[in-house]
Amino acid sequence: IVPIDLISALTEHKDEYIYFRTDTNWTPLGAYYAYTKFMEEIGDEPVALKDYEMGTINEFVGACYIRTKANQLLESLSQNKHDW
């Protein structure tokens, strides 16, 4: 097993919306950056982001909100709408 430095790959995009504000997971964009780093490490060409079908995820509140029911998290959802 060869480790892949995803931290530096994601740090390059730290000003982008790569982590959900109400969940512990990457956004699709964050996952894409991790995927491109993986493909680079194995010497393969990643599929271009523009070649993926985009869509909208409605009613996603995230695991942090589901567990805590914190109103601050719910309010932040309306401020962070993104199409994927």
JSON list of N, CA and C in Angstrom, two decimals, residues 6-77:
[
{"chain": "A", "resi": 6, "resn": "LEU", "atom": "N", "xyz": [-3.19, 13.38, 0.12]},
{"chain": "A", "resi": 6, "resn": "LEU", "atom": "CA", "xyz": [-4.40, 14.11, -0.25]},
{"chain": "A", "resi": 6, "resn": "LEU", "atom": "C", "xyz": [-4.50, 15.44, 0.48]},
{"chain": "A", "resi": 7, "resn": "ILE", "atom": "N", "xyz": [-3.84, 15.54, 1.61]},
{"chain": "A", "resi": 7, "resn": "ILE", "atom": "CA", "xyz": [-3.92, 16.80, 2.37]},
{"chain": "A", "resi": 7, "resn": "ILE", "atom": "C", "xyz": [-3.38, 17.95, 1.55]},
{"chain": "A", "resi": 8, "resn": "SER", "atom": "N", "xyz": [-2.20, 17.79, 0.97]},
{"chain": "A", "resi": 8, "resn": "SER", "atom": "CA", "xyz": [-1.65, 18.89, 0.16]},
{"chain": "A", "resi": 8, "resn": "SER", "atom": "C", "xyz": [-2.48, 19.12, -1.10]},
{"chain": "A", "resi": 9, "resn": "ALA", "atom": "N", "xyz": [-3.03, 18.05, -1.66]},
{"chain": "A", "resi": 9, "resn": "ALA", "atom": "CA", "xyz": [-3.86, 18.20, -2.86]},
{"chain": "A", "resi": 9, "resn": "ALA", "atom": "C", "xyz": [-5.12, 19.02, -2.55]},
{"chain": "A", "resi": 10, "resn": "LEU", "atom": "N", "xyz": [-5.72, 18.78, -1.39]},
{"chain": "A", "resi": 10, "resn": "LEU", "atom": "CA", "xyz": [-6.92, 19.52, -1.01]},
{"chain": "A", "resi": 10, "resn": "LEU", "atom": "C", "xyz": [-6.57, 20.92, -0.49]},
{"chain": "A", "resi": 11, "resn": "THR", "atom": "N", "xyz": [-5.42, 21.07, 0.13]},
{"chain": "A", "resi": 11, "resn": "THR", "atom": "CA", "xyz": [-5.00, 22.39, 0.62]},
{"chain": "A", "resi": 11, "resn": "THR", "atom": "C", "xyz": [-4.85, 23.38, -0.52]},
{"chain": "A", "resi": 12, "resn": "GLU", "atom": "N", "xyz": [-4.46, 22.90, -1.69]},
{"chain": "A", "resi": 12, "resn": "GLU", "atom": "CA", "xyz": [-4.35, 23.77, -2.86]},
{"chain": "A", "resi": 12, "resn": "GLU", "atom": "C", "xyz": [-5.70, 24.41, -3.22]},
{"chain": "A", "resi": 13, "resn": "HIS", "atom": "N", "xyz": [-6.78, 23.79, -2.78]},
{"chain": "A", "resi": 13, "resn": "HIS", "atom": "CA", "xyz": [-8.14, 24.26, -3.11]},
{"chain": "A", "resi": 13, "resn": "HIS", "atom": "C", "xyz": [-8.90, 24.71, -1.86]},
{"chain": "A", "resi": 14, "resn": "LYS", "atom": "N", "xyz": [-8.18, 25.11, -0.82]},
{"chain": "A", "resi": 14, "resn": "LYS", "atom": "CA", "xyz": [-8.80, 25.42, 0.46]},
{"chain": "A", "resi": 14, "resn": "LYS", "atom": "C", "xyz": [-9.80, 26.57, 0.40]},
{"chain": "A", "resi": 15, "resn": "ASP", "atom": "N", "xyz": [-9.71, 27.41, -0.60]},
{"chain": "A", "resi": 15, "resn": "ASP", "atom": "CA", "xyz": [-10.65, 28.53, -0.72]},
{"chain": "A", "resi": 15, "resn": "ASP", "atom": "C", "xyz": [-11.90, 28.16, -1.51]},
{"chain": "A", "resi": 16, "resn": "GLU", "atom": "N", "xyz": [-11.99, 26.91, -1.93]},
{"chain": "A", "resi": 16, "resn": "GLU", "atom": "CA", "xyz": [-13.16, 26.43, -2.67]},
{"chain": "A", "resi": 16, "resn": "GLU", "atom": "C", "xyz": [-14.06, 25.63, -1.72]},
{"chain": "A", "resi": 17, "resn": "TYR", "atom": "N", "xyz": [-15.27, 25.37, -2.14]},
{"chain": "A", "resi": 17, "resn": "TYR", "atom": "CA", "xyz": [-16.23, 24.64, -1.31]},
{"chain": "A", "resi": 17, "resn": "TYR", "atom": "C", "xyz": [-15.98, 23.14, -1.48]},
{"chain": "A", "resi": 18, "resn": "ILE", "atom": "N", "xyz": [-14.98, 22.62, -0.75]},
{"chain": "A", "resi": 18, "resn": "ILE", "atom": "CA", "xyz": [-14.61, 21.21, -0.89]},
{"chain": "A", "resi": 18, "resn": "ILE", "atom": "C", "xyz": [-15.04, 20.36, 0.30]},
{"chain": "A", "resi": 19, "resn": "TYR", "atom": "N", "xyz": [-15.50, 21.00, 1.37]},
{"chain": "A", "resi": 19, "resn": "TYR", "atom": "CA", "xyz": [-16.04, 20.29, 2.53]},
{"chain": "A", "resi": 19, "resn": "TYR", "atom": "C", "xyz": [-17.44, 20.81, 2.81]},
{"chain": "A", "resi": 20, "resn": "PHE", "atom": "N", "xyz": [-18.37, 19.89, 3.04]},
{"chain": "A", "resi": 20, "resn": "PHE", "atom": "CA", "xyz": [-19.72, 20.31, 3.42]},
{"chain": "A", "resi": 20, "resn": "PHE", "atom": "C", "xyz": [-19.66, 21.02, 4.76]},
{"chain": "A", "resi": 21, "resn": "ARG", "atom": "N", "xyz": [-20.45, 22.04, 4.93]},
{"chain": "A", "resi": 21, "resn": "ARG", "atom": "CA", "xyz": [-20.48, 22.78, 6.19]},
{"chain": "A", "resi": 21, "resn": "ARG", "atom": "C", "xyz": [-21.27, 22.05, 7.27]},
{"chain": "A", "resi": 22, "resn": "THR", "atom": "N", "xyz": [-22.11, 21.11, 6.87]},
{"chain": "A", "resi": 22, "resn": "THR", "atom": "CA", "xyz": [-22.95, 20.40, 7.84]},
{"chain": "A", "resi": 22, "resn": "THR", "atom": "C", "xyz": [-22.75, 18.88, 7.77]},
{"chain": "A", "resi": 23, "resn": "ASP", "atom": "N", "xyz": [-21.58, 18.47, 7.30]},
{"chain": "A", "resi": 23, "resn": "ASP", "atom": "CA", "xyz": [-21.30, 17.05, 7.15]},
{"chain": "A", "resi": 23, "resn": "ASP", "atom": "C", "xyz": [-19.81, 16.83, 7.31]},
{"chain": "A", "resi": 24, "resn": "THR", "atom": "N", "xyz": [-19.42, 15.61, 7.51]},
{"chain": "A", "resi": 24, "resn": "THR", "atom": "CA", "xyz": [-18.00, 15.30, 7.71]},
{"chain": "A", "resi": 24, "resn": "THR", "atom": "C", "xyz": [-17.31, 14.85, 6.42]},
{"chain": "A", "resi": 25, "resn": "ASN", "atom": "N", "xyz": [-18.00, 14.92, 5.31]},
{"chain": "A", "resi": 25, "resn": "ASN", "atom": "CA", "xyz": [-17.47, 14.43, 4.04]},
{"chain": "A", "resi": 25, "resn": "ASN", "atom": "C", "xyz": [-17.08, 15.56, 3.10]},
{"chain": "A", "resi": 26, "resn": "TRP", "atom": "N", "xyz": [-16.30, 15.18, 2.08]},
{"chain": "A", "resi": 26, "resn": "TRP", "atom": "CA", "xyz": [-15.98, 16.13, 1.02]},
{"chain": "A", "resi": 26, "resn": "TRP", "atom": "C", "xyz": [-17.23, 16.40, 0.20]},
{"chain": "A", "resi": 27, "resn": "THR", "atom": "N", "xyz": [-17.27, 17.56, -0.42]},
{"chain": "A", "resi": 27, "resn": "THR", "atom": "CA", "xyz": [-18.29, 17.82, -1.44]},
{"chain": "A", "resi": 27, "resn": "THR", "atom": "C", "xyz": [-17.88, 17.02, -2.68]},
{"chain": "A", "resi": 28, "resn": "PRO", "atom": "N", "xyz": [-18.74, 16.93, -3.67]},
{"chain": "A", "resi": 28, "resn": "PRO", "atom": "CA", "xyz": [-18.31, 16.27, -4.91]},
{"chain": "A", "resi": 28, "resn": "PRO", "atom": "C", "xyz": [-17.05, 16.91, -5.50]},
{"chain": "A", "resi": 29, "resn": "LEU", "atom": "N", "xyz": [-16.89, 18.22, -5.35]},
{"chain": "A", "resi": 29, "resn": "LEU", "atom": "CA", "xyz": [-15.70, 18.88, -5.87]},
{"chain": "A", "resi": 29, "resn": "LEU", "atom": "C", "xyz": [-14.46, 18.44, -5.08]},
{"chain": "A", "resi": 30, "resn": "GLY", "atom": "N", "xyz": [-14.57, 18.36, -3.77]},
{"chain": "A", "resi": 30, "resn": "GLY", "atom": "CA", "xyz": [-13.46, 17.87, -2.96]},
{"chain": "A", "resi": 30, "resn": "GLY", "atom": "C", "xyz": [-13.08, 16.45, -3.31]},
{"chain": "A", "resi": 31, "resn": "ALA", "atom": "N", "xyz": [-14.09, 15.61, -3.51]},
{"chain": "A", "resi": 31, "resn": "ALA", "atom": "CA", "xyz": [-13.85, 14.21, -3.91]},
{"chain": "A", "resi": 31, "resn": "ALA", "atom": "C", "xyz": [-13.18, 14.16, -5.27]},
{"chain": "A", "resi": 32, "resn": "TYR", "atom": "N", "xyz": [-13.56, 15.06, -6.15]},
{"chain": "A", "resi": 32, "resn": "TYR", "atom": "CA", "xyz": [-12.93, 15.09, -7.48]},
{"chain": "A", "resi": 32, "resn": "TYR", "atom": "C", "xyz": [-11.44, 15.42, -7.36]},
{"chain": "A", "resi": 33, "resn": "TYR", "atom": "N", "xyz": [-11.09, 16.38, -6.53]},
{"chain": "A", "resi": 33, "resn": "TYR", "atom": "CA", "xyz": [-9.68, 16.71, -6.36]},
{"chain": "A", "resi": 33, "resn": "TYR", "atom": "C", "xyz": [-8.89, 15.54, -5.78]},
{"chain": "A", "resi": 34, "resn": "ALA", "atom": "N", "xyz": [-9.48, 14.82, -4.85]},
{"chain": "A", "resi": 34, "resn": "ALA", "atom": "CA", "xyz": [-8.82, 13.63, -4.30]},
{"chain": "A", "resi": 34, "resn": "ALA", "atom": "C", "xyz": [-8.67, 12.56, -5.40]},
{"chain": "A", "resi": 35, "resn": "TYR", "atom": "N", "xyz": [-9.69, 12.38, -6.19]},
{"chain": "A", "resi": 35, "resn": "TYR", "atom": "CA", "xyz": [-9.65, 11.44, -7.30]},
{"chain": "A", "resi": 35, "resn": "TYR", "atom": "C", "xyz": [-8.56, 11.79, -8.31]},
{"chain": "A", "resi": 36, "resn": "THR", "atom": "N", "xyz": [-8.42, 13.08, -8.65]},
{"chain": "A", "resi": 36, "resn": "THR", "atom": "CA", "xyz": [-7.40, 13.47, -9.62]},
{"chain": "A", "resi": 36, "resn": "THR", "atom": "C", "xyz": [-6.00, 13.21, -9.06]},
{"chain": "A", "resi": 37, "resn": "LYS", "atom": "N", "xyz": [-5.81, 13.43, -7.76]},
{"chain": "A", "resi": 37, "resn": "LYS", "atom": "CA", "xyz": [-4.52, 13.14, -7.14]},
{"chain": "A", "resi": 37, "resn": "LYS", "atom": "C", "xyz": [-4.23, 11.65, -7.18]},
{"chain": "A", "resi": 38, "resn": "PHE", "atom": "N", "xyz": [-5.24, 10.84, -6.90]},
{"chain": "A", "resi": 38, "resn": "PHE", "atom": "CA", "xyz": [-5.09, 9.39, -6.97]},
{"chain": "A", "resi": 38, "resn": "PHE", "atom": "C", "xyz": [-4.71, 8.96, -8.39]},
{"chain": "A", "resi": 39, "resn": "MET", "atom": "N", "xyz": [-5.41, 9.47, -9.37]},
{"chain": "A", "resi": 39, "resn": "MET", "atom": "CA", "xyz": [-5.12, 9.11, -10.76]},
{"chain": "A", "resi": 39, "resn": "MET", "atom": "C", "xyz": [-3.70, 9.53, -11.14]},
{"chain": "A", "resi": 40, "resn": "GLU", "atom": "N", "xyz": [-3.28, 10.69, -10.70]},
{"chain": "A", "resi": 40, "resn": "GLU", "atom": "CA", "xyz": [-1.91, 11.16, -10.96]},
{"chain": "A", "resi": 40, "resn": "GLU", "atom": "C", "xyz": [-0.89, 10.18, -10.34]},
{"chain": "A", "resi": 41, "resn": "GLU", "atom": "N", "xyz": [-1.16, 9.75, -9.13]},
{"chain": "A", "resi": 41, "resn": "GLU", "atom": "CA", "xyz": [-0.24, 8.84, -8.43]},
{"chain": "A", "resi": 41, "resn": "GLU", "atom": "C", "xyz": [-0.12, 7.49, -9.12]},
{"chain": "A", "resi": 42, "resn": "ILE", "atom": "N", "xyz": [-1.20, 7.01, -9.72]},
{"chain": "A", "resi": 42, "resn": "ILE", "atom": "CA", "xyz": [-1.13, 5.70, -10.38]},
{"chain": "A", "resi": 42, "resn": "ILE", "atom": "C", "xyz": [-0.75, 5.82, -11.85]},
{"chain": "A", "resi": 43, "resn": "GLY", "atom": "N", "xyz": [-0.52, 7.06, -12.29]},
{"chain": "A", "resi": 43, "resn": "GLY", "atom": "CA", "xyz": [-0.07, 7.27, -13.67]},
{"chain": "A", "resi": 43, "resn": "GLY", "atom": "C", "xyz": [-1.18, 7.17, -14.69]},
{"chain": "A", "resi": 44, "resn": "ASP", "atom": "N", "xyz": [-2.39, 7.47, -14.30]},
{"chain": "A", "resi": 44, "resn": "ASP", "atom": "CA", "xyz": [-3.53, 7.40, -15.22]},
{"chain": "A", "resi": 44, "resn": "ASP", "atom": "C", "xyz": [-4.12, 8.80, -15.38]},
{"chain": "A", "resi": 45, "resn": "GLU", "atom": "N", "xyz": [-4.89, 8.99, -16.43]},
{"chain": "A", "resi": 45, "resn": "GLU", "atom": "CA", "xyz": [-5.50, 10.27, -16.75]},
{"chain": "A", "resi": 45, "resn": "GLU", "atom": "C", "xyz": [-6.90, 10.36, -16.14]},
{"chain": "A", "resi": 46, "resn": "PRO", "atom": "N", "xyz": [-7.16, 11.36, -15.31]},
{"chain": "A", "resi": 46, "resn": "PRO", "atom": "CA", "xyz": [-8.51, 11.49, -14.75]},
{"chain": "A", "resi": 46, "resn": "PRO", "atom": "C", "xyz": [-9.50, 11.99, -15.80]},
{"chain": "A", "resi": 47, "resn": "VAL", "atom": "N", "xyz": [-10.75, 11.65, -15.63]},
{"chain": "A", "resi": 47, "resn": "VAL", "atom": "CA", "xyz": [-11.82, 12.20, -16.46]},
{"chain": "A", "resi": 47, "resn": "VAL", "atom": "C", "xyz": [-11.94, 13.68, -16.10]},
{"chain": "A", "resi": 48, "resn": "ALA", "atom": "N", "xyz": [-12.05, 14.53, -17.09]},
{"chain": "A", "resi": 48, "resn": "ALA", "atom": "CA", "xyz": [-12.17, 15.97, -16.85]},
{"chain": "A", "resi": 48, "resn": "ALA", "atom": "C", "xyz": [-13.47, 16.28, -16.11]},
{"chain": "A", "resi": 49, "resn": "LEU", "atom": "N", "xyz": [-13.41, 17.23, -15.22]},
{"chain": "A", "resi": 49, "resn": "LEU", "atom": "CA", "xyz": [-14.59, 17.62, -14.44]},
{"chain": "A", "resi": 49, "resn": "LEU", "atom": "C", "xyz": [-15.75, 18.01, -15.34]},
{"chain": "A", "resi": 50, "resn": "LYS", "atom": "N", "xyz": [-15.45, 18.69, -16.44]},
{"chain": "A", "resi": 50, "resn": "LYS", "atom": "CA", "xyz": [-16.50, 19.15, -17.36]},
{"chain": "A", "resi": 50, "resn": "LYS", "atom": "C", "xyz": [-17.23, 17.98, -18.03]},
{"chain": "A", "resi": 51, "resn": "ASP", "atom": "N", "xyz": [-16.64, 16.79, -18.01]},
{"chain": "A", "resi": 51, "resn": "ASP", "atom": "CA", "xyz": [-17.25, 15.63, -18.64]},
{"chain": "A", "resi": 51, "resn": "ASP", "atom": "C", "xyz": [-18.24, 14.88, -17.74]},
{"chain": "A", "resi": 52, "resn": "TYR", "atom": "N", "xyz": [-18.35, 15.31, -16.50]},
{"chain": "A", "resi": 52, "resn": "TYR", "atom": "CA", "xyz": [-19.31, 14.69, -15.59]},
{"chain": "A", "resi": 52, "resn": "TYR", "atom": "C", "xyz": [-20.67, 15.36, -15.71]},
{"chain": "A", "resi": 53, "resn": "GLU", "atom": "N", "xyz": [-21.70, 14.59, -15.49]},
{"chain": "A", "resi": 53, "resn": "GLU", "atom": "CA", "xyz": [-23.06, 15.15, -15.47]},
{"chain": "A", "resi": 53, "resn": "GLU", "atom": "C", "xyz": [-23.27, 15.84, -14.13]},
{"chain": "A", "resi": 54, "resn": "MET", "atom": "N", "xyz": [-23.74, 17.06, -14.19]},
{"chain": "A", "resi": 54, "resn": "MET", "atom": "CA", "xyz": [-23.97, 17.83, -12.97]},
{"chain": "A", "resi": 54, "resn": "MET", "atom": "C", "xyz": [-25.45, 17.75, -12.58]},
{"chain": "A", "resi": 55, "resn": "GLY", "atom": "N", "xyz": [-25.72, 17.93, -11.31]},
{"chain": "A", "resi": 55, "resn": "GLY", "atom": "CA", "xyz": [-27.09, 17.90, -10.83]},
{"chain": "A", "resi": 55, "resn": "GLY", "atom": "C", "xyz": [-27.19, 18.70, -9.54]},
{"chain": "A", "resi": 56, "resn": "THR", "atom": "N", "xyz": [-28.36, 18.70, -8.95]},
{"chain": "A", "resi": 56, "resn": "THR", "atom": "CA", "xyz": [-28.61, 19.41, -7.71]},
{"chain": "A", "resi": 56, "resn": "THR", "atom": "C", "xyz": [-29.07, 18.42, -6.67]},
{"chain": "A", "resi": 57, "resn": "ILE", "atom": "N", "xyz": [-28.50, 18.56, -5.49]},
{"chain": "A", "resi": 57, "resn": "ILE", "atom": "CA", "xyz": [-28.93, 17.73, -4.36]},
{"chain": "A", "resi": 57, "resn": "ILE", "atom": "C", "xyz": [-29.85, 18.59, -3.51]},
{"chain": "A", "resi": 58, "resn": "ASN", "atom": "N", "xyz": [-31.11, 18.23, -3.44]},
{"chain": "A", "resi": 58, "resn": "ASN", "atom": "CA", "xyz": [-32.07, 18.97, -2.63]},
{"chain": "A", "resi": 58, "resn": "ASN", "atom": "C", "xyz": [-32.23, 18.32, -1.27]},
{"chain": "A", "resi": 59, "resn": "GLU", "atom": "N", "xyz": [-32.57, 19.13, -0.29]},
{"chain": "A", "resi": 59, "resn": "GLU", "atom": "CA", "xyz": [-32.89, 18.64, 1.05]},
{"chain": "A", "resi": 59, "resn": "GLU", "atom": "C", "xyz": [-31.72, 17.93, 1.74]},
{"chain": "A", "resi": 60, "resn": "PHE", "atom": "N", "xyz": [-30.48, 18.22, 1.37]},
{"chain": "A", "resi": 60, "resn": "PHE", "atom": "CA", "xyz": [-29.33, 17.62, 2.04]},
{"chain": "A", "resi": 60, "resn": "PHE", "atom": "C", "xyz": [-28.98, 18.46, 3.25]},
{"chain": "A", "resi": 61, "resn": "VAL", "atom": "N", "xyz": [-29.06, 17.87, 4.43]},
{"chain": "A", "resi": 61, "resn": "VAL", "atom": "CA", "xyz": [-28.75, 18.62, 5.65]},
{"chain": "A", "resi": 61, "resn": "VAL", "atom": "C", "xyz": [-27.45, 18.17, 6.29]},
{"chain": "A", "resi": 62, "resn": "GLY", "atom": "N", "xyz": [-26.96, 17.00, 5.96]},
{"chain": "A", "resi": 62, "resn": "GLY", "atom": "CA", "xyz": [-25.68, 16.54, 6.47]},
{"chain": "A", "resi": 62, "resn": "GLY", "atom": "C", "xyz": [-25.76, 15.83, 7.81]},
{"chain": "A", "resi": 63, "resn": "ALA", "atom": "N", "xyz": [-24.75, 15.02, 8.06]},
{"chain": "A", "resi": 63, "resn": "ALA", "atom": "CA", "xyz": [-24.71, 14.20, 9.27]},
{"chain": "A", "resi": 63, "resn": "ALA", "atom": "C", "xyz": [-24.58, 15.04, 10.54]},
{"chain": "A", "resi": 64, "resn": "CYS", "atom": "N", "xyz": [-23.86, 16.15, 10.48]},
{"chain": "A", "resi": 64, "resn": "CYS", "atom": "CA", "xyz": [-23.70, 16.99, 11.68]},
{"chain": "A", "resi": 64, "resn": "CYS", "atom": "C", "xyz": [-25.04, 17.55, 12.13]},
{"chain": "A", "resi": 65, "resn": "TYR", "atom": "N", "xyz": [-25.86, 18.00, 11.18]},
{"chain": "A", "resi": 65, "resn": "TYR", "atom": "CA", "xyz": [-27.18, 18.50, 11.56]},
{"chain": "A", "resi": 65, "resn": "TYR", "atom": "C", "xyz": [-28.07, 17.37, 12.04]},
{"chain": "A", "resi": 66, "resn": "ILE", "atom": "N", "xyz": [-28.05, 16.26, 11.36]},
{"chain": "A", "resi": 66, "resn": "ILE", "atom": "CA", "xyz": [-28.91, 15.13, 11.74]},
{"chain": "A", "resi": 66, "resn": "ILE", "atom": "C", "xyz": [-28.62, 14.70, 13.18]},
{"chain": "A", "resi": 67, "resn": "ARG", "atom": "N", "xyz": [-27.34, 14.70, 13.55]},
{"chain": "A", "resi": 67, "resn": "ARG", "atom": "CA", "xyz": [-26.96, 14.28, 14.90]},
{"chain": "A", "resi": 67, "resn": "ARG", "atom": "C", "xyz": [-27.24, 15.34, 15.96]},
{"chain": "A", "resi": 68, "resn": "THR", "atom": "N", "xyz": [-27.07, 16.61, 15.62]},
{"chain": "A", "resi": 68, "resn": "THR", "atom": "CA", "xyz": [-27.16, 17.66, 16.64]},
{"chain": "A", "resi": 68, "resn": "THR", "atom": "C", "xyz": [-28.46, 18.45, 16.62]},
{"chain": "A", "resi": 69, "resn": "LYS", "atom": "N", "xyz": [-29.10, 18.52, 15.46]},
{"chain": "A", "resi": 69, "resn": "LYS", "atom": "CA", "xyz": [-30.30, 19.34, 15.27]},
{"chain": "A", "resi": 69, "resn": "LYS", "atom": "C", "xyz": [-30.03, 20.81, 15.61]},
{"chain": "A", "resi": 70, "resn": "ALA", "atom": "N", "xyz": [-28.78, 21.25, 15.42]},
{"chain": "A", "resi": 70, "resn": "ALA", "atom": "CA", "xyz": [-28.39, 22.63, 15.73]},
{"chain": "A", "resi": 70, "resn": "ALA", "atom": "C", "xyz": [-28.94, 23.58, 14.68]},
{"chain": "A", "resi": 71, "resn": "ASN", "atom": "N", "xyz": [-29.71, 24.56, 15.11]},
{"chain": "A", "resi": 71, "resn": "ASN", "atom": "CA", "xyz": [-30.31, 25.53, 14.19]},
{"chain": "A", "resi": 71, "resn": "ASN", "atom": "C", "xyz": [-29.28, 26.29, 13.39]},
{"chain": "A", "resi": 72, "resn": "GLN", "atom": "N", "xyz": [-28.09, 26.55, 13.95]},
{"chain": "A", "resi": 72, "resn": "GLN", "atom": "CA", "xyz": [-27.05, 27.26, 13.24]},
{"chain": "A", "resi": 72, "resn": "GLN", "atom": "C", "xyz": [-26.64, 26.51, 11.96]},
{"chain": "A", "resi": 73, "resn": "LEU", "atom": "N", "xyz": [-26.59, 25.19, 12.06]},
{"chain": "A", "resi": 73, "resn": "LEU", "atom": "CA", "xyz": [-26.23, 24.39, 10.89]},
{"chain": "A", "resi": 73, "resn": "LEU", "atom": "C", "xyz": [-27.33, 24.45, 9.83]},
{"chain": "A", "resi": 74, "resn": "LEU", "atom": "N", "xyz": [-28.57, 24.36, 10.28]},
{"chain": "A", "resi": 74, "resn": "LEU", "atom": "CA", "xyz": [-29.69, 24.41, 9.35]},
{"chain": "A", "resi": 74, "resn": "LEU", "atom": "C", "xyz": [-29.73, 25.76, 8.64]},
{"chain": "A", "resi": 75, "resn": "GLU", "atom": "N", "xyz": [-29.47, 26.83, 9.37]},
{"chain": "A", "resi": 75, "resn": "GLU", "atom": "CA", "xyz": [-29.45, 28.16, 8.77]},
{"chain": "A", "resi": 75, "resn": "GLU", "atom": "C", "xyz": [-28.32, 28.31, 7.76]},
{"chain": "A", "resi": 76, "resn": "SER", "atom": "N", "xyz": [-27.19, 27.67, 8.02]},
{"chain": "A", "resi": 76, "resn": "SER", "atom": "CA", "xyz": [-26.05, 27.79, 7.10]},
{"chain": "A", "resi": 76, "resn": "SER", "atom": "C", "xyz": [-26.33, 27.10, 5.77]},
{"chain": "A", "resi": 77, "resn": "LEU", "atom": "N", "xyz": [-27.27, 26.16, 5.76]},
{"chain": "A", "resi": 77, "resn": "LEU", "atom": "CA", "xyz": [-27.59, 25.45, 4.51]},
{"chain": "A", "resi": 77, "resn": "LEU", "atom": "C", "xyz": [-28.14, 26.41, 3.47]}
]
